[in-house]
mmCIF file of C-alpha atoms in Angstrom:
data_model
loop_
_atom_site.group_PDB
_atom_site.id
_atom_site.type_symbol
_atom_site.label_atom_id
_atom_site.label_comp_id
_atom_site.label_asym_id
_atom_site.label_seq_id
_atom_site.Cartn_x
_atom_site.Cartn_y
_atom_site.Cartn_z
ATOM 1 C CA UNK A 1 16.344 14.658 8.480
ATOM 2 C CA UNK A 2 14.022 13.001 5.963
ATOM 3 C CA UNK A 3 11.615 10.105 6.515
ATOM 4 C CA UNK A 4 10.438 9.160 3.017
ATOM 5 C CA UNK A 5 8.107 6.295 3.989
ATOM 6 C CA UNK A 6 5.307 6.550 6.546
ATOM 7 C CA UNK A 7 1.656 5.677 7.019
ATOM 8 C CA UNK A 8 0.802 8.741 9.010
ATOM 9 C CA UNK A 9 -2.487 9.912 7.532
ATOM 10 C CA UNK A 10 -5.534 8.819 9.541
ATOM 11 C CA UNK A 11 -7.771 6.004 8.308
ATOM 12 C CA UNK A 12 -6.119 5.730 4.898
ATOM 13 C CA UNK A 13 -4.843 2.171 5.312
ATOM 14 C CA UNK A 14 -3.525 -0.020 8.132
ATOM 15 C CA UNK A 15 -1.594 2.961 9.493
ATOM 16 C CA UNK A 16 -2.781 5.767 11.753
ATOM 17 C CA UNK A 17 -6.288 5.243 13.115
ATOM 18 C CA UNK A 18 -7.053 8.855 14.057
ATOM 19 C CA UNK A 19 -5.901 12.446 13.711
ATOM 20 C CA UNK A 20 -4.631 12.330 17.300
ATOM 21 C CA UNK A 21 -2.514 9.278 16.500
ATOM 22 C CA UNK A 22 -1.158 11.001 13.403
ATOM 23 C CA UNK A 23 -0.111 14.018 15.480
ATOM 24 C CA UNK A 24 1.498 11.760 18.092
ATOM 25 C CA UNK A 25 3.467 10.048 15.319
ATOM 26 C CA UNK A 26 4.548 13.400 13.923
ATOM 27 C CA UNK A 27 5.672 14.635 17.327
ATOM 28 C CA UNK A 28 7.601 11.405 17.995
ATOM 29 C CA UNK A 29 9.324 11.828 14.638
ATOM 30 C CA UNK A 30 10.176 15.424 15.448
ATOM 31 C CA UNK A 31 11.774 14.364 18.746
ATOM 32 C CA UNK A 32 14.018 12.004 16.758
ATOM 33 C CA UNK A 33 15.201 14.793 14.479
ATOM 34 C CA UNK A 34 12.893 14.270 11.499
ATOM 35 C CA UNK A 35 12.185 17.598 9.796
ATOM 36 C CA UNK A 36 10.605 16.321 6.556
ATOM 37 C CA UNK A 37 8.134 13.455 6.396
ATOM 38 C CA UNK A 38 6.454 11.833 3.410
ATOM 39 C CA UNK A 39 3.061 10.205 3.882
ATOM 40 C CA UNK A 40 2.915 7.126 1.655
ATOM 41 C CA UNK A 41 -0.447 5.439 2.177
ATOM 42 C CA UNK A 42 -0.887 2.068 0.500
ATOM 43 C CA UNK A 43 -2.325 2.141 -2.998
ATOM 44 C CA UNK A 44 -3.575 -1.125 -4.482
ATOM 45 C CA UNK A 45 -4.768 -0.803 -8.061
ATOM 46 C CA UNK A 46 -6.924 -3.907 -7.739
ATOM 47 C CA UNK A 47 -8.893 -2.475 -4.821
ATOM 48 C CA UNK A 48 -9.327 1.234 -5.519
ATOM 49 C CA UNK A 49 -9.170 3.638 -8.418
ATOM 50 C CA UNK A 50 -6.704 6.542 -8.165
ATOM 51 C CA UNK A 51 -9.393 9.229 -8.063
ATOM 52 C CA UNK A 52 -11.049 7.714 -5.004
ATOM 53 C CA UNK A 53 -7.675 7.261 -3.310
ATOM 54 C CA UNK A 54 -6.741 10.889 -3.941
ATOM 55 C CA UNK A 55 -10.079 12.139 -2.585
ATOM 56 C CA UNK A 56 -9.587 10.128 0.604
ATOM 57 C CA UNK A 57 -5.998 11.332 0.912
ATOM 58 C CA UNK A 58 -6.997 14.965 0.463
ATOM 59 C CA UNK A 59 -9.638 14.649 3.188
ATOM 60 C CA UNK A 60 -7.236 12.945 5.606
ATOM 61 C CA UNK A 61 -4.475 15.457 4.894
ATOM 62 C CA UNK A 62 -6.774 18.392 5.606
ATOM 63 C CA UNK A 63 -7.514 16.999 9.067
ATOM 64 C CA UNK A 64 -3.831 16.745 9.901
ATOM 65 C CA UNK A 65 -2.745 20.022 8.285
ATOM 66 C CA UNK A 66 -5.296 21.988 10.296
ATOM 67 C CA UNK A 67 -3.503 20.906 13.500
ATOM 68 C CA UNK A 68 0.114 21.455 12.427
ATOM 69 C CA UNK A 69 2.404 24.179 13.722
ATOM 70 C CA UNK A 70 5.489 25.717 12.111
ATOM 71 C CA UNK A 71 7.716 23.567 14.311
ATOM 72 C CA UNK A 72 6.231 20.273 13.115
ATOM 73 C CA UNK A 73 7.930 18.276 10.342
ATOM 74 C CA UNK A 74 7.085 19.423 6.827
ATOM 75 C CA UNK A 75 4.679 16.954 5.234
ATOM 76 C CA UNK A 76 4.631 15.720 1.640
ATOM 77 C CA UNK A 77 1.931 13.420 0.306
ATOM 78 C CA UNK A 78 2.451 10.426 -1.926
ATOM 79 C CA UNK A 79 1.573 6.730 -2.010
ATOM 80 C CA UNK A 80 3.178 3.341 -1.605
ATOM 81 C CA UNK A 81 2.129 1.886 -4.939
ATOM 82 C CA UNK A 82 2.124 -1.891 -5.127
ATOM 83 C CA UNK A 83 3.496 -3.025 -8.485
ATOM 84 C CA UNK A 84 0.877 -4.422 -10.830
ATOM 85 C CA UNK A 85 0.982 -5.620 -14.449
ATOM 86 C CA UNK A 86 0.263 -2.653 -16.701
ATOM 87 C CA UNK A 87 1.654 -0.050 -14.308
ATOM 88 C CA UNK A 88 3.864 1.368 -17.066
ATOM 89 C CA UNK A 89 0.782 2.346 -19.077
ATOM 90 C CA UNK A 90 -1.099 3.965 -16.193
ATOM 91 C CA UNK A 91 -2.168 7.537 -16.952
ATOM 92 C CA UNK A 92 -2.774 8.190 -13.251
ATOM 93 C CA UNK A 93 0.760 7.374 -12.154
ATOM 94 C CA UNK A 94 1.759 11.060 -11.941
ATOM 95 C CA UNK A 95 -0.970 11.650 -9.362
ATOM 96 C CA UNK A 96 0.480 8.899 -7.179
ATOM 97 C CA UNK A 97 3.983 10.380 -7.144
ATOM 98 C CA UNK A 98 5.140 12.319 -4.094
ATOM 99 C CA UNK A 99 3.465 15.694 -4.503
ATOM 100 C CA UNK A 100 5.766 18.378 -5.840
ATOM 101 C CA UNK A 101 8.468 15.905 -6.825
ATOM 102 C CA UNK A 102 9.432 13.496 -9.585
ATOM 103 C CA UNK A 103 9.697 10.590 -7.102
ATOM 104 C CA UNK A 104 7.302 7.683 -6.699
ATOM 105 C CA UNK A 105 7.474 4.967 -4.033
ATOM 106 C CA UNK A 106 6.936 1.472 -5.447
ATOM 107 C CA UNK A 107 6.297 -1.633 -3.359
ATOM 108 C CA UNK A 108 7.596 -4.723 -5.096
ATOM 109 C CA UNK A 109 5.394 -7.851 -5.211
ATOM 110 C CA UNK A 110 6.116 -10.614 -2.729
ATOM 111 C CA UNK A 111 6.778 -13.165 -5.464
ATOM 112 C CA UNK A 112 9.913 -14.124 -7.356
ATOM 113 C CA UNK A 113 10.708 -11.206 -9.653
ATOM 114 C CA UNK A 114 10.902 -11.848 -13.359
ATOM 115 C CA UNK A 115 12.565 -10.020 -16.234
ATOM 116 C CA UNK A 116 9.086 -8.870 -17.220
ATOM 117 C CA UNK A 117 8.700 -7.004 -13.911
ATOM 118 C CA UNK A 118 12.065 -5.284 -14.312
ATOM 119 C CA UNK A 119 11.268 -4.409 -17.925
ATOM 120 C CA UNK A 120 7.945 -2.872 -16.951
ATOM 121 C CA UNK A 121 9.467 -0.836 -14.140
ATOM 122 C CA UNK A 122 12.090 0.501 -16.518
ATOM 123 C CA UNK A 123 9.367 1.300 -19.041
ATOM 124 C CA UNK A 124 7.435 3.132 -16.314
ATOM 125 C CA UNK A 125 10.503 5.188 -15.520
ATOM 126 C CA UNK A 126 11.101 5.925 -19.213
ATOM 127 C CA UNK A 127 7.474 6.740 -20.085
ATOM 128 C CA UNK A 128 6.716 8.887 -17.053
ATOM 129 C CA UNK A 129 10.036 10.587 -16.377
ATOM 130 C CA UNK A 130 9.555 9.674 -12.715
ATOM 131 C CA UNK A 131 12.337 8.304 -10.562
ATOM 132 C CA UNK A 132 11.293 5.048 -8.898
ATOM 133 C CA UNK A 133 12.055 4.524 -5.204
ATOM 134 C CA UNK A 134 11.730 0.852 -4.302
ATOM 135 C CA UNK A 135 10.332 0.491 -0.792
ATOM 136 C CA UNK A 136 11.941 -1.512 2.038
ATOM 137 C CA UNK A 137 14.230 -3.544 -0.223
ATOM 138 C CA UNK A 138 15.437 -5.581 2.757
ATOM 139 C CA UNK A 139 12.051 -7.295 3.118
ATOM 140 C CA UNK A 140 12.232 -9.462 0.009
ATOM 141 C CA UNK A 141 15.408 -11.347 0.859
ATOM 142 C CA UNK A 142 13.571 -14.517 1.849
ATOM 143 C CA UNK A 143 11.838 -14.654 -1.528
ATOM 144 C CA UNK A 144 14.429 -13.534 -4.070
ATOM 145 C CA UNK A 145 17.638 -15.308 -5.002
ATOM 146 C CA UNK A 146 20.981 -13.612 -4.726
ATOM 147 C CA UNK A 147 21.209 -13.362 -8.511
ATOM 148 C CA UNK A 148 17.868 -11.529 -8.685
ATOM 149 C CA UNK A 149 19.092 -9.031 -6.095
ATOM 150 C CA UNK A 150 22.313 -8.541 -8.028
ATOM 151 C CA UNK A 151 20.278 -7.804 -11.136
ATOM 152 C CA UNK A 152 17.988 -5.455 -9.202
ATOM 153 C CA UNK A 153 20.883 -3.268 -8.142
ATOM 154 C CA UNK A 154 22.034 -2.911 -11.741
ATOM 155 C CA UNK A 155 18.867 -0.966 -12.582
ATOM 156 C CA UNK A 156 18.731 2.831 -12.224
ATOM 157 C CA UNK A 157 16.266 2.861 -9.325
ATOM 158 C CA UNK A 158 16.543 4.401 -5.884
ATOM 159 C CA UNK A 159 16.459 1.992 -2.955
ATOM 160 C CA UNK A 160 14.797 2.681 0.381
ATOM 161 C CA UNK A 161 15.510 0.763 3.564
ATOM 162 C CA UNK A 162 13.423 0.758 6.737
ATOM 163 C CA UNK A 163 15.039 1.951 9.940
ATOM 164 C CA UNK A 164 14.087 -1.326 11.620
ATOM 165 C CA UNK A 165 16.367 -3.221 9.221
ATOM 166 C CA UNK A 166 19.344 -1.986 11.247
ATOM 167 C CA UNK A 167 17.872 -3.336 14.476
ATOM 168 C CA UNK A 168 17.221 -6.853 13.196
ATOM 169 C CA UNK A 169 19.993 -9.449 13.140
ATOM 170 C CA UNK A 170 18.497 -11.015 9.989
ATOM 171 C CA UNK A 171 18.642 -7.815 7.912
ATOM 172 C CA UNK A 172 21.368 -5.700 9.539
ATOM 173 C CA UNK A 173 24.241 -7.031 7.435
ATOM 174 C CA UNK A 174 22.256 -6.446 4.258
ATOM 175 C CA UNK A 175 21.394 -2.890 5.340
ATOM 176 C CA UNK A 176 25.045 -2.146 6.021
ATOM 177 C CA UNK A 177 25.988 -3.566 2.618
ATOM 178 C CA UNK A 178 23.680 -1.006 0.986
ATOM 179 C CA UNK A 179 25.570 1.776 2.745
ATOM 180 C CA UNK A 180 28.959 0.314 1.820
ATOM 181 C CA UNK A 181 27.993 0.031 -1.846
ATOM 182 C CA UNK A 182 26.380 3.479 -2.018
ATOM 183 C CA UNK A 183 22.944 1.991 -2.706
ATOM 184 C CA UNK A 184 21.074 3.201 0.361
ATOM 185 C CA UNK A 185 19.399 6.178 -1.285
ATOM 186 C CA UNK A 186 16.676 6.789 1.301
ATOM 187 C CA UNK A 187 15.697 5.802 4.822
ATOM 188 C CA UNK A 188 12.124 5.511 6.020
ATOM 189 C CA UNK A 189 10.476 4.377 9.212
ATOM 190 C CA UNK A 190 7.417 2.842 7.527
ATOM 191 C CA UNK A 191 5.673 3.804 10.775
ATOM 192 C CA UNK A 192 2.043 2.745 11.121
ATOM 193 C CA UNK A 193 1.137 3.648 14.708
ATOM 194 C CA UNK A 194 2.584 4.632 18.085
ATOM 195 C CA UNK A 195 2.932 1.128 19.552
ATOM 196 C CA UNK A 196 3.795 -1.904 17.411
ATOM 197 C CA UNK A 197 5.190 0.063 14.439
ATOM 198 C CA UNK A 198 6.099 3.523 15.755
ATOM 199 C CA UNK A 199 8.403 6.152 14.281
ATOM 200 C CA UNK A 200 11.857 4.701 14.938
ATOM 201 C CA UNK A 201 14.496 6.676 13.056
ATOM 202 C CA UNK A 202 16.584 6.648 16.224
ATOM 203 C CA UNK A 203 17.047 2.893 15.776
ATOM 204 C CA UNK A 204 18.848 3.396 12.479
ATOM 205 C CA UNK A 205 20.798 6.322 13.894
ATOM 206 C CA UNK A 206 22.114 4.327 16.855
ATOM 207 C CA UNK A 207 23.260 1.346 14.806
ATOM 208 C CA UNK A 208 24.790 3.373 11.973
ATOM 209 C CA UNK A 209 26.728 5.578 14.397
ATOM 210 C CA UNK A 210 27.951 2.466 16.231
ATOM 211 C CA UNK A 211 29.032 0.757 12.998
ATOM 212 C CA UNK A 212 30.506 3.834 11.322
ATOM 213 C CA UNK A 213 30.548 7.218 13.077
ATOM 214 C CA UNK A 214 28.382 10.183 13.976
ATOM 215 C CA UNK A 215 29.936 12.117 11.095
ATOM 216 C CA UNK A 216 29.001 9.319 8.673
ATOM 217 C CA UNK A 217 25.418 9.399 9.932
ATOM 218 C CA UNK A 218 25.218 13.149 9.388
ATOM 219 C CA UNK A 219 26.694 12.815 5.896
ATOM 220 C CA UNK A 220 24.366 9.954 4.967
ATOM 221 C CA UNK A 221 21.215 11.795 6.039
ATOM 222 C CA UNK A 222 22.406 15.030 4.428
ATOM 223 C CA UNK A 223 22.885 13.218 1.120
ATOM 224 C CA UNK A 224 19.369 11.780 1.370
ATOM 225 C CA UNK A 225 17.877 15.205 2.015
ATOM 226 C CA UNK A 226 19.839 16.683 -0.892
ATOM 227 C CA UNK A 227 18.717 13.827 -3.147
ATOM 228 C CA UNK A 228 15.091 14.494 -2.245
ATOM 229 C CA UNK A 229 15.505 18.236 -2.804
ATOM 230 C CA UNK A 230 17.012 17.591 -6.225
ATOM 231 C CA UNK A 231 13.718 16.030 -7.329
ATOM 232 C CA UNK A 232 11.496 18.900 -6.212
ATOM 233 C CA UNK A 233 9.705 20.544 -9.124
#
């Protein structure tokens, strides 16, 4: 099983605070059936240049990798890149993609989305050849109108939903609608720690099996893994 969105590297952002916490998060994920995990530390272009971010990520990854065993989930390293004006012209965008893939995780801004934002994201996809994965699309529902969401889903992006969306009454119906319409391309836990925001893929599993079936859960997660594999270089 794939978890495409996590903040598991130590001291990179508001996620894991130590190597020990990172390992605890990995082991909790493993117990829930996760075999592949993508570390997507926050990247804010207004706060840090890509080179500095990549140096910090490399250092943090080395600490974790030195403690891993063959039975631990396989780790990939990327970033959760907050959209910013000019992102389509960034020469560093390839370095922020998920290593070894043509996928990049984009966090949308928490403002009303304009045509200009959609145009720039499409230009980024066209210029770079990368496939955009929009992070936790359920989180923007209180900001965007229904018509904006309808337009969003007409664009050729991948959409990622957090596991916790299935456990919340306010977002559960929306999360199910993504499944029903074939627009739930990836699941992620967006885990940050072992307490308030722990690995919780089991939450999605329980609710999806209850709503649909165990076979549907297996098929859904298999499709996500295959989709990820199809973008490996």
